[in-house]
Amino acid sequence: MASRVSWALAALLGALLWTDAAFATSTDVDVAQAAEPQGSGYREVGETVENLPDTGDLKASMRVVTLVPNRGYTPIQVTVHNAGGQPRPVRLSISSQGRLTERSLQVGPRERVVTWMLLPADLQGGTLQLDSPGLDTSARGFYLDGYRGARVMVLGDVKAFEAATGLRRVSENMEPLVATRFVDPRTAPRELAAYAGYDAVLVAVPPDQVPADVWAVLESYAVSGGKLVLDQPPANPRLNLPLLQDEKAELSNYGFGFVRQFRACRTQTPGCGFNLWEDTQRSQAVVTPAGPPPRWERHDLLNDGRLPLLSTARAPVGRFMLLIVLFTLAVGPGGWMLARRKGPLAVLITVPALAVLTSLGLVAWSVLVDGFSVHAARYSLTLLDRERSRAVTVGLNAWYANLAKDGVSMPASSVLLAPKEPEDSPLLLDWTNGLVVKNSFLPSRSYREWGEVAVVPSRARLTARKADGGVQVQNALGAPLKGGTLKLDGRLWALPELDDGAEGLATPSGEEADDLLGLEHEPLSRFGDAMMPVMQALENGTFVARLGGRGFTPTAAMDVELEAAVHVVRGQVEEARR
């Protein structure tokens, strides 16, 4: 009997152990499957060349169907050939949903010019039109590819991409890891906006096949928050990417973005293609301005339940309710009492007069409180590159204007980013020299948010020299200094509040200020991972500071009434000698 009980207990214990092992194995498999990508291979968006109808000596063609980026602008390649013996001014324009994108260029005699039209990414097609004085207008419609997965721009061809990543083209009924568009590096865009919307940019050709001006744009793309991937890293990567700390590293932080070099992944499983997919899954944007909610959900909140950054944009509901209650009392019980004492004629005169006075009061409130100026809240994160005299900035701006604001200009080294689902977008964009918004930049009595990324020349700096009792600093940052931390000679120093151009004494500090940013939850939530490069631990000779004013982005030139402004700047201090 005892032996039977022992056998039964042993069998029960074995069953329990087998069940636990099976459950653990099942759990491990589920976790492993969750970590793996859901697709395989890549999807090639095959572009075809479409010719526009000939107009005299001018011939033009465009490449369609182009892969639309995740945000920003879709670069569309257009080639114009002047077969005549005289130079010709040419105006290219794309009309789509009542919005116009244009570029003007000069085509010399017997010259072939490759240019790029940058169409807002929320548009899926349009009509390209070519105009030149003395010639008939030529036009052709087109559509774009609106694939919603990871999107990669490749400088190179299909053969080079497959050799670099090990990925193969998948059929239409299969889910790919990434979708790709291929661009000839010799004719690649020279504007930052052409790259900023893609999840990654892969250089699949040897470095010497990429022109120097294209390398300059790619470097700006990486330092301003892009994911740049090099298939064939050069012997000295710092020639094109001067901020690389470790030129042999597989993955390196680079300003607000990062740079990946295909090195060890070539001999590892699952290969470089998987690493490329991982890169596309990182934070999708360094700044994400909030758009309005759908029209059927109108309220004080923005898309995804976010709050406006401007108090001016919020309706004074309490004051309006009080005014409505007073007006109702005056017209209702007040009108009845007036009718009893003065008669019906007095009511017929008083009630319309009271309505007119109330309307005039609302208009006066709007003029006196809101005024006719543009109200703005400006936030930005800036990395100062002193050696190259430039400022790399990620900015977020909130705007409200009683009267419509028509125009704003942006250089080619900057990008103006709309919310993912914009409303009442600008009607006219001119890309002849950078970006010029010519119409409806800010609609009247409407709240709008715009993001900016920019790499612009700047001589802003913080100067420091040792003094009795501390460190003497001079604010040459171009804006009021509101505080910050400096690390010099291995010690931390608290920066004083200083006007632009003023000097003050920095005092010893035990630790970096936790409240340095001064950013509330709402603007902070729109910056994503862009905070990390700014708030890393300070190295010797570096500082991080909080500034007021309008910031470093190109729209800082606009005349606005600032309601809020916080700009966090990180850079290397300039040590002054006595």
Coordinates of C-alpha atoms in Angstrom, one line a residue:
M1 CA 0.0 0.0 0.0
A2 CA 2.8 2.4 0.9
S3 CA 4.6 1.7 -2.3
R4 CA 1.4 2.5 -4.3
V5 CA 1.0 5.8 -2.5
S6 CA 4.7 6.6 -3.2
W7 CA 4.2 5.9 -6.9
A8 CA 1.1 8.1 -7.0
L9 CA 2.9 11.0 -5.4
A10 CA 5.8 10.6 -7.7
A11 CA 3.5 10.6 -10.7
L12 CA 1.7 13.7 -9.5
L13 CA 4.9 15.6 -8.8
G14 CA 6.2 14.7 -12.3
A15 CA 3.0 16.0 -13.9
L16 CA 3.2 19.3 -12.0
L17 CA 6.8 19.7 -13.1
W18 CA 6.0 19.0 -16.7
T19 CA 3.1 21.5 -16.6
D20 CA 5.3 24.2 -15.2
A21 CA 8.0 23.6 -17.8
A22 CA 5.4 23.6 -20.6
F23 CA 3.9 26.9 -19.3
A24 CA 7.3 28.5 -19.0
T25 CA 8.3 27.4 -22.5
S26 CA 5.0 28.7 -23.8
T27 CA 5.6 32.1 -22.1
D28 CA 9.1 32.4 -23.4
V29 CA 7.9 31.7 -26.9
D30 CA 5.2 34.3 -26.6
V31 CA 7.7 36.9 -25.4
A32 CA 10.1 36.1 -28.2
Q33 CA 7.4 36.3 -30.8
A34 CA 6.3 39.7 -29.3
A35 CA 9.8 41.0 -29.7
E36 CA 10.1 39.9 -33.3
P37 CA 8.9 42.1 -36.2
Q38 CA 5.6 41.2 -37.8
G39 CA 6.9 41.4 -41.3
S40 CA 9.8 40.3 -43.4
G41 CA 11.7 41.7 -46.4
Y42 CA 11.0 45.1 -47.9
R43 CA 8.5 46.7 -50.2
E44 CA 9.8 48.7 -53.1
V45 CA 7.8 51.6 -54.2
G46 CA 8.5 51.5 -57.9
E47 CA 8.7 55.0 -59.3
T48 CA 8.0 55.5 -63.0
V49 CA 8.9 58.4 -65.3
E50 CA 5.9 60.4 -66.6
N51 CA 6.4 62.9 -69.3
L52 CA 4.5 66.2 -69.5
P53 CA 3.2 67.3 -72.9
D54 CA 5.9 69.1 -74.8
T55 CA 5.7 72.9 -75.0
G56 CA 8.1 74.2 -77.6
D57 CA 11.7 73.8 -76.6
L58 CA 10.9 72.8 -73.1
K59 CA 10.5 69.1 -72.1
A60 CA 9.7 68.0 -68.6
S61 CA 9.2 64.7 -66.8
M62 CA 8.4 63.7 -63.2
R63 CA 8.9 60.5 -61.2
V64 CA 5.8 58.9 -59.8
V65 CA 4.4 57.0 -57.7
T66 CA 6.5 58.4 -54.8
L67 CA 6.5 57.1 -51.3
V68 CA 4.9 59.7 -49.0
P69 CA 6.9 60.2 -45.7
N70 CA 5.4 59.9 -42.3
R71 CA 5.3 63.7 -41.8
G72 CA 6.7 66.9 -43.3
Y73 CA 7.0 67.0 -47.1
T74 CA 7.1 64.5 -50.0
P75 CA 10.0 65.3 -52.4
I76 CA 8.9 64.8 -56.0
Q77 CA 11.7 64.7 -58.6
V78 CA 11.1 66.8 -61.7
T79 CA 13.5 67.1 -64.7
V80 CA 13.3 70.1 -67.1
H81 CA 15.2 70.1 -70.4
N82 CA 15.6 73.2 -72.5
A83 CA 16.4 72.1 -76.0
G84 CA 16.5 75.7 -77.3
G85 CA 19.3 78.2 -77.6
Q86 CA 17.9 80.8 -75.2
P87 CA 17.7 80.6 -71.4
R88 CA 14.1 80.2 -70.1
P89 CA 12.5 81.1 -66.8
V90 CA 10.3 78.2 -65.7
R91 CA 7.6 78.1 -63.0
L92 CA 6.7 74.6 -61.7
S93 CA 3.6 74.3 -59.5
I94 CA 1.5 71.5 -58.0
S95 CA -2.1 72.2 -57.2
S96 CA -3.9 69.8 -54.8
Q97 CA -7.2 70.3 -52.8
G98 CA -7.1 74.1 -53.3
R99 CA -3.5 74.4 -52.2
L100 CA -0.5 75.4 -54.3
T101 CA 3.2 74.4 -54.1
E102 CA 5.5 76.2 -56.5
R103 CA 9.2 76.7 -57.5
S104 CA 10.7 79.0 -60.0
L105 CA 14.0 78.3 -61.8
Q106 CA 16.1 79.4 -64.7
V107 CA 17.0 76.8 -67.3
G108 CA 20.0 77.7 -69.5
P109 CA 20.3 76.9 -73.3
R110 CA 20.4 73.2 -73.9
E111 CA 20.5 72.6 -70.2
R112 CA 18.9 69.7 -68.3
V113 CA 17.9 70.6 -64.7
V114 CA 16.8 68.1 -62.0
T115 CA 14.8 69.8 -59.2
W116 CA 12.5 68.8 -56.4
M117 CA 9.0 69.8 -55.6
L118 CA 8.2 69.4 -51.9
L119 CA 4.5 68.6 -51.3
P120 CA 3.0 68.6 -47.8
A121 CA 2.8 65.0 -46.6
D122 CA -1.0 65.1 -45.9
L123 CA -1.6 65.3 -49.7
Q124 CA -1.8 62.1 -51.7
G125 CA -1.7 63.5 -55.3
G126 CA -2.2 66.6 -57.4
T127 CA -1.5 68.2 -60.8
L128 CA 2.0 69.3 -61.9
Q129 CA 2.0 72.4 -64.1
L130 CA 4.8 73.9 -66.1
D131 CA 4.7 77.6 -67.2
S132 CA 7.2 79.7 -69.2
P133 CA 6.6 83.0 -70.9
G134 CA 5.6 82.6 -74.5
L135 CA 4.8 78.9 -74.2
D136 CA 1.6 77.0 -73.6
T137 CA 1.0 75.6 -70.1
S138 CA 1.8 71.9 -69.7
A139 CA 0.2 69.8 -67.0
R140 CA -0.2 66.2 -65.8
G141 CA -1.9 64.7 -62.8
F142 CA -0.3 62.1 -60.5
Y143 CA -0.9 60.1 -57.3
L144 CA 1.4 59.2 -54.5
D145 CA 1.9 56.0 -52.4
G146 CA 0.4 56.3 -49.0
Y147 CA 1.9 53.2 -47.3
R148 CA 1.5 53.5 -43.5
G149 CA 4.4 51.4 -42.2
A150 CA 8.1 52.2 -41.7
R151 CA 9.4 54.4 -44.6
V152 CA 13.0 54.6 -45.7
M153 CA 14.7 56.8 -48.3
V154 CA 17.7 55.0 -49.9
L155 CA 20.5 56.8 -51.7
G156 CA 21.5 54.1 -54.1
D157 CA 19.7 51.4 -56.1
V158 CA 17.9 48.1 -55.3
K159 CA 21.0 46.0 -55.8
A160 CA 23.1 48.0 -53.3
F161 CA 20.2 48.1 -50.8
E162 CA 19.7 44.3 -50.9
A163 CA 23.5 43.7 -50.6
A164 CA 23.6 46.1 -47.6
T165 CA 20.6 44.8 -45.6
G166 CA 20.2 41.2 -46.7
L167 CA 16.5 41.9 -47.2
R168 CA 14.5 40.7 -50.2
R169 CA 11.5 42.1 -51.9
V170 CA 8.2 40.7 -50.6
S171 CA 5.0 40.1 -52.6
E172 CA 2.0 42.4 -52.3
N173 CA 0.1 40.2 -50.0
M174 CA 2.9 40.1 -47.4
E175 CA 3.7 42.6 -44.7
P176 CA 7.3 44.1 -45.1
L177 CA 9.7 45.3 -42.5
V178 CA 10.1 48.6 -44.4
A179 CA 9.0 50.4 -47.5
T180 CA 11.7 52.0 -49.6
R181 CA 12.1 54.7 -52.2
F182 CA 15.4 54.9 -54.2
V183 CA 17.1 58.1 -55.1
D184 CA 20.2 58.7 -57.2
P185 CA 22.8 60.3 -54.8
R186 CA 24.1 62.6 -57.6
T187 CA 20.7 64.3 -58.0
A188 CA 19.5 63.9 -54.4
P189 CA 17.7 66.9 -52.8
R190 CA 19.7 69.7 -51.2
E191 CA 17.0 70.8 -48.8
L192 CA 16.6 69.5 -45.3
A193 CA 12.8 69.3 -45.7
A194 CA 13.1 66.6 -48.3
Y195 CA 14.6 64.1 -45.7
A196 CA 13.0 65.2 -42.4
G197 CA 9.8 63.2 -42.8
Y198 CA 11.3 59.7 -43.5
D199 CA 11.8 57.3 -40.6
A200 CA 15.4 56.7 -41.8
V201 CA 17.8 57.6 -44.6
L202 CA 20.2 54.8 -45.8
V203 CA 23.3 55.7 -47.8
A204 CA 23.8 52.4 -49.8
V205 CA 26.7 53.6 -52.0
P206 CA 30.4 54.4 -51.3
P207 CA 30.9 57.8 -49.6
D208 CA 32.8 59.2 -52.6
Q209 CA 29.7 58.8 -54.8
V210 CA 27.7 61.3 -52.6
P211 CA 28.3 65.0 -53.5
A212 CA 29.7 67.2 -50.8
D213 CA 26.5 69.4 -50.6
V214 CA 24.4 66.3 -50.2
W215 CA 26.6 65.1 -47.4
A216 CA 26.1 68.5 -45.7
V217 CA 22.3 68.1 -45.9
L218 CA 22.5 64.5 -44.6
E219 CA 24.6 65.7 -41.6
S220 CA 22.0 68.3 -40.9
Y221 CA 19.3 65.7 -41.1
A222 CA 21.1 63.5 -38.5
V223 CA 22.0 66.3 -36.1
S224 CA 18.5 67.7 -36.1
G225 CA 16.8 64.4 -35.1
G226 CA 17.1 62.1 -38.1
K227 CA 18.3 58.5 -38.3
L228 CA 21.1 58.3 -40.8
V229 CA 22.4 54.8 -41.7
L230 CA 25.7 54.2 -43.6
D231 CA 26.1 50.9 -45.5
Q232 CA 29.8 51.5 -46.3
P233 CA 31.3 53.7 -43.6
P234 CA 34.3 55.7 -44.8
A235 CA 37.7 55.3 -43.3
N236 CA 37.3 58.6 -41.5
P237 CA 33.6 59.2 -40.9
R238 CA 34.3 62.5 -39.1
L239 CA 35.1 64.2 -42.4
N240 CA 31.4 64.2 -43.2
L241 CA 30.0 63.7 -39.6
P242 CA 32.2 65.8 -37.4
L243 CA 30.3 65.3 -34.2
L244 CA 30.9 61.5 -34.0
Q245 CA 32.5 60.6 -30.7
D246 CA 33.5 57.0 -31.6
E247 CA 34.0 56.6 -35.4
K248 CA 34.0 52.8 -35.1
A249 CA 30.8 52.5 -33.1
E250 CA 27.9 50.6 -34.7
L251 CA 25.3 53.1 -33.3
S252 CA 26.2 56.6 -32.1
N253 CA 24.1 59.4 -30.8
Y254 CA 24.5 62.5 -33.0
G255 CA 22.9 65.7 -31.8
F256 CA 19.2 65.1 -31.6
G257 CA 19.4 62.1 -33.9
F258 CA 21.8 59.2 -34.4
V259 CA 24.1 57.6 -36.9
R260 CA 24.3 53.8 -37.6
Q261 CA 27.2 52.2 -39.4
F262 CA 26.8 48.7 -40.8
R263 CA 29.8 47.0 -39.3
A264 CA 29.3 44.0 -36.9
C265 CA 25.8 43.4 -38.1
R266 CA 27.1 42.0 -41.4
T267 CA 28.3 38.8 -39.7
Q268 CA 25.5 38.6 -37.1
T269 CA 22.0 37.2 -37.2
P270 CA 19.4 38.4 -38.1
G271 CA 21.6 40.9 -40.1
C272 CA 21.7 44.6 -40.9
G273 CA 18.2 44.7 -42.3
F274 CA 16.7 44.0 -38.9
N275 CA 18.8 46.8 -37.4
L276 CA 17.4 49.1 -40.0
W277 CA 13.9 48.1 -39.0
E278 CA 14.7 48.7 -35.3
D279 CA 15.9 52.2 -36.2
T280 CA 12.6 53.1 -37.8
Q281 CA 10.8 52.0 -34.7
R282 CA 12.5 54.5 -32.4
S283 CA 10.9 57.8 -31.5
Q284 CA 9.1 58.9 -34.7
A285 CA 9.7 62.7 -34.4
V286 CA 11.7 65.1 -32.2
V287 CA 8.7 67.4 -32.0
T288 CA 5.0 66.7 -32.6
P289 CA 2.8 69.8 -32.6
A290 CA -0.8 69.1 -31.6
G291 CA -3.6 69.5 -34.2
P292 CA -7.2 70.3 -33.7
P293 CA -9.7 67.5 -32.8
P294 CA -12.1 66.1 -35.4
R295 CA -14.9 68.5 -36.3
W296 CA -17.5 66.3 -34.6
E297 CA -15.5 66.6 -31.3
R298 CA -15.1 70.3 -31.0
H299 CA -14.1 71.4 -27.5
D300 CA -11.3 73.2 -25.7
L301 CA -9.0 70.2 -26.0
L302 CA -6.8 69.5 -29.0
N303 CA -6.2 66.2 -30.7
D304 CA -5.4 63.3 -28.3
G305 CA -6.8 65.3 -25.4
R306 CA -4.0 67.8 -25.3
L307 CA -4.5 71.4 -24.0
P308 CA -3.6 74.5 -25.9
L309 CA -0.3 76.2 -25.0
L310 CA -1.9 79.7 -25.2
S311 CA -4.4 81.0 -22.7
T312 CA -5.5 83.5 -25.3
A313 CA -6.8 80.6 -27.4
R314 CA -9.2 79.4 -24.7
A315 CA -12.6 81.0 -24.7
P316 CA -13.4 82.8 -21.4
V317 CA -16.4 80.6 -20.7
G318 CA -17.1 81.9 -17.2
R319 CA -17.2 85.6 -18.3
F320 CA -19.3 84.8 -21.3
M321 CA -21.8 82.8 -19.2
L322 CA -22.0 85.7 -16.7
L323 CA -22.7 88.1 -19.6
I324 CA -25.4 85.8 -21.1
V325 CA -27.1 85.5 -17.6
L326 CA -27.1 89.3 -17.2
F327 CA -28.4 89.8 -20.7
T328 CA -31.2 87.2 -20.1
L329 CA -32.2 88.9 -16.8
A330 CA -32.2 92.3 -18.5
V331 CA -34.3 91.2 -21.5
G332 CA -36.6 88.8 -19.5
P333 CA -37.7 90.1 -16.1
G334 CA -36.2 93.5 -16.8
G335 CA -38.3 93.8 -20.0
W336 CA -41.4 92.7 -18.2
M337 CA -40.9 95.3 -15.5
L338 CA -40.2 98.0 -18.1
A339 CA -43.3 97.1 -20.1
R340 CA -45.5 97.5 -16.9
R341 CA -44.0 100.9 -16.1
K342 CA -43.3 102.5 -19.5
G343 CA -45.3 100.5 -21.9
P344 CA -44.6 98.2 -24.9
L345 CA -42.9 101.0 -26.9
A346 CA -40.1 101.3 -24.3
V347 CA -39.5 97.5 -24.6
L348 CA -39.3 97.7 -28.4
I349 CA -36.6 100.4 -28.1
T350 CA -34.7 99.1 -25.1
V351 CA -34.2 95.4 -26.0
P352 CA -32.6 96.1 -29.5
A353 CA -30.5 98.8 -27.9
L354 CA -29.3 96.5 -25.2
A355 CA -28.4 93.8 -27.8
V356 CA -26.4 96.3 -29.8
L357 CA -24.5 97.5 -26.6
T358 CA -23.8 93.9 -25.7
S359 CA -22.4 93.2 -29.2
L360 CA -20.3 96.3 -29.0
G361 CA -19.0 95.2 -25.6
L362 CA -17.9 91.8 -27.0
V363 CA -16.1 93.6 -29.9
A364 CA -14.4 96.0 -27.5
W365 CA -13.3 93.1 -25.3
S366 CA -11.8 91.3 -28.3
V367 CA -9.9 94.5 -29.4
L368 CA -8.7 95.5 -25.9
V369 CA -7.8 92.1 -24.6
D370 CA -6.7 90.2 -27.7
G371 CA -5.7 93.2 -29.8
F372 CA -4.5 92.9 -33.4
S373 CA -1.1 91.4 -32.7
V374 CA -0.1 87.8 -33.0
H375 CA 0.0 86.0 -29.7
A376 CA 2.6 83.3 -29.3
A377 CA 4.1 80.7 -26.9
R378 CA 7.6 79.6 -28.0
Y379 CA 9.6 76.6 -26.7
S380 CA 12.8 75.2 -28.0
L381 CA 15.8 72.9 -27.3
T382 CA 19.1 74.0 -28.8
L383 CA 22.6 72.5 -29.1
L384 CA 25.3 75.1 -29.8
D385 CA 28.1 73.8 -32.0
R386 CA 30.8 76.5 -31.2
E387 CA 33.5 75.0 -33.5
R388 CA 31.2 75.3 -36.5
S389 CA 29.4 78.5 -35.3
R390 CA 25.9 77.0 -35.6
A391 CA 22.8 76.3 -33.6
V392 CA 20.8 73.1 -33.9
T393 CA 17.3 73.7 -32.7
V394 CA 14.1 71.8 -32.2
G395 CA 11.3 74.3 -31.7
L396 CA 7.6 74.3 -30.8
N397 CA 5.4 77.3 -31.4
A398 CA 1.8 78.0 -30.6
W399 CA 0.1 80.9 -32.4
Y400 CA -3.2 82.8 -32.1
A401 CA -4.0 85.9 -34.2
N402 CA -7.2 88.0 -34.4
L403 CA -6.3 88.9 -37.9
A404 CA -4.9 86.5 -40.4
K405 CA -1.1 86.3 -40.8
D406 CA -0.1 85.7 -44.4
G407 CA 3.6 85.0 -44.7
V408 CA 6.7 83.5 -43.1
S409 CA 10.1 82.6 -44.6
M410 CA 12.4 79.6 -43.8
P411 CA 15.9 78.9 -45.1
A412 CA 16.7 75.6 -46.8
S413 CA 18.5 74.3 -43.7
S414 CA 15.2 74.4 -41.7
V415 CA 11.8 72.6 -41.7
L416 CA 8.4 73.9 -40.8
L417 CA 6.4 71.0 -39.4
A418 CA 2.6 70.9 -39.3
P419 CA 0.5 68.6 -37.1
K420 CA 0.0 65.1 -38.5
E421 CA -3.6 66.0 -39.3
P422 CA -3.6 69.7 -40.1
E423 CA -6.6 72.0 -40.6
D424 CA -6.8 75.1 -42.8
S425 CA -3.3 74.5 -44.1
P426 CA -1.4 77.3 -45.9
L427 CA -2.7 77.8 -49.4
L428 CA 0.6 78.7 -51.1
L429 CA 4.1 77.4 -50.5
D430 CA 7.1 78.7 -52.6
W431 CA 10.3 76.7 -52.5
T432 CA 12.4 78.9 -54.8
N433 CA 14.7 80.0 -52.1
G434 CA 14.0 77.9 -49.0
L435 CA 10.3 78.0 -48.0
V436 CA 8.1 81.0 -48.2
V437 CA 4.5 80.7 -46.9
K438 CA 2.7 83.3 -48.9
N439 CA -0.9 82.8 -47.9
S440 CA -2.9 81.7 -44.8
F441 CA 0.0 80.9 -42.5
L442 CA -2.2 81.8 -39.5
P443 CA -6.0 82.0 -40.2
S444 CA -7.9 84.6 -38.3
R445 CA -9.1 83.8 -34.8
S446 CA -7.6 80.3 -34.9
Y447 CA -5.2 78.5 -32.7
R448 CA -2.3 76.8 -34.5
E449 CA 0.8 74.9 -33.5
W450 CA 3.9 74.5 -35.7
G451 CA 7.1 72.5 -35.1
E452 CA 10.5 73.6 -36.4
V453 CA 13.8 71.9 -36.8
A454 CA 16.7 74.2 -37.9
V455 CA 20.5 74.2 -38.4
V456 CA 21.4 77.8 -38.7
P457 CA 24.6 79.9 -38.3
S458 CA 24.9 81.4 -34.8
R459 CA 27.6 83.2 -32.8
A460 CA 25.7 82.8 -29.5
R461 CA 28.0 81.8 -26.7
L462 CA 28.5 81.9 -22.9
T463 CA 31.9 83.3 -21.8
A464 CA 33.4 82.5 -18.5
R465 CA 36.6 83.4 -16.6
K466 CA 37.7 82.6 -13.1
A467 CA 37.2 85.4 -10.5
D468 CA 37.4 85.8 -6.7
G469 CA 34.7 83.7 -5.1
G470 CA 33.4 82.1 -8.2
V471 CA 33.3 82.2 -12.0
Q472 CA 32.5 85.5 -13.9
V473 CA 30.2 84.8 -16.8
Q474 CA 29.0 87.0 -19.7
N475 CA 25.7 86.3 -21.4
A476 CA 26.3 86.5 -25.2
L477 CA 23.5 84.1 -26.0
G478 CA 21.2 86.7 -27.6
A479 CA 18.4 86.4 -25.0
P480 CA 17.9 86.9 -21.3
L481 CA 19.5 84.2 -19.2
K482 CA 17.1 82.7 -16.6
G483 CA 19.4 80.2 -14.9
G484 CA 21.4 77.1 -15.6
T485 CA 24.4 75.1 -14.7
L486 CA 28.0 75.3 -15.8
K487 CA 30.7 72.7 -15.2
L488 CA 34.2 74.1 -15.1
D489 CA 37.4 72.5 -13.7
G490 CA 35.4 69.6 -12.5
R491 CA 33.0 71.7 -10.4
L492 CA 29.4 72.7 -10.9
W493 CA 28.4 76.4 -10.9
A494 CA 24.9 77.9 -10.8
L495 CA 24.4 80.5 -13.5
P496 CA 22.8 83.8 -12.4
E497 CA 19.9 85.6 -14.2
L498 CA 21.4 88.0 -16.7
D499 CA 20.2 90.3 -19.4
D500 CA 21.7 89.8 -22.9
G501 CA 25.2 91.2 -22.9
A502 CA 25.4 91.5 -19.1
E503 CA 28.0 89.9 -16.7
G504 CA 27.5 88.2 -13.4
L505 CA 29.0 85.8 -10.9
A506 CA 28.3 82.1 -11.0
T507 CA 28.2 80.5 -7.6
P508 CA 29.2 77.0 -6.6
S509 CA 26.4 74.4 -6.9
G510 CA 26.2 70.9 -5.4
E511 CA 24.3 69.4 -8.2
E512 CA 22.6 70.2 -11.6
A513 CA 19.3 72.0 -11.2
D514 CA 16.4 69.6 -11.6
D515 CA 13.9 72.4 -12.4
L516 CA 16.2 73.9 -15.1
L517 CA 13.8 73.2 -17.9
G518 CA 10.9 75.3 -16.7
L519 CA 8.7 73.3 -19.1
E520 CA 5.3 72.3 -18.0
H521 CA 3.7 69.0 -19.0
E522 CA 2.0 70.1 -22.1
P523 CA 5.0 71.5 -24.1
L524 CA 7.2 68.8 -22.6
S525 CA 5.0 66.0 -24.0
R526 CA 5.4 67.4 -27.5
F527 CA 9.2 67.1 -27.6
G528 CA 9.5 63.3 -27.1
D529 CA 13.0 62.0 -26.8
A530 CA 14.5 65.4 -27.9
M531 CA 15.1 66.2 -24.2
M532 CA 17.7 63.5 -23.7
P533 CA 20.6 65.1 -25.6
V534 CA 20.1 68.4 -23.8
M535 CA 19.7 67.0 -20.3
Q536 CA 22.6 64.5 -20.3
A537 CA 25.2 64.8 -17.5
L538 CA 27.5 67.8 -18.1
E539 CA 31.0 67.3 -19.3
N540 CA 33.8 69.6 -18.2
G541 CA 33.6 72.9 -20.0
T542 CA 29.9 72.6 -21.0
F543 CA 26.8 74.3 -19.8
V544 CA 23.1 74.0 -20.0
A545 CA 21.0 77.2 -19.6
R546 CA 17.4 78.3 -19.7
L547 CA 16.7 81.4 -21.8
G548 CA 13.7 83.7 -22.4
G549 CA 13.0 85.6 -25.6
R550 CA 12.1 84.2 -29.0
G551 CA 14.7 81.5 -29.5
F552 CA 16.9 80.4 -32.4
T553 CA 14.5 79.2 -35.0
P554 CA 13.8 81.2 -38.2
T555 CA 10.3 82.2 -37.1
A556 CA 11.8 84.1 -34.3
A557 CA 12.0 87.0 -36.7
M558 CA 8.2 87.4 -36.6
D559 CA 6.8 90.3 -34.6
V560 CA 4.7 88.6 -31.9
E561 CA 3.4 89.2 -28.4
L562 CA 5.0 86.5 -26.3
E563 CA 2.8 84.9 -23.6
A564 CA 5.3 82.2 -22.7
A565 CA 8.9 81.5 -23.7
V566 CA 11.3 78.8 -22.5
H567 CA 14.4 77.9 -24.4
V568 CA 16.9 75.3 -23.1
V569 CA 20.4 75.6 -24.6
R570 CA 23.4 73.3 -24.2
G571 CA 26.8 74.1 -25.4
Q572 CA 30.5 74.5 -24.7
V573 CA 31.6 77.5 -22.6
E574 CA 34.1 79.9 -24.1
E575 CA 36.8 80.5 -21.5
A576 CA 38.0 84.2 -21.6
R577 CA 41.5 85.2 -20.7
R578 CA 42.3 88.2 -18.7

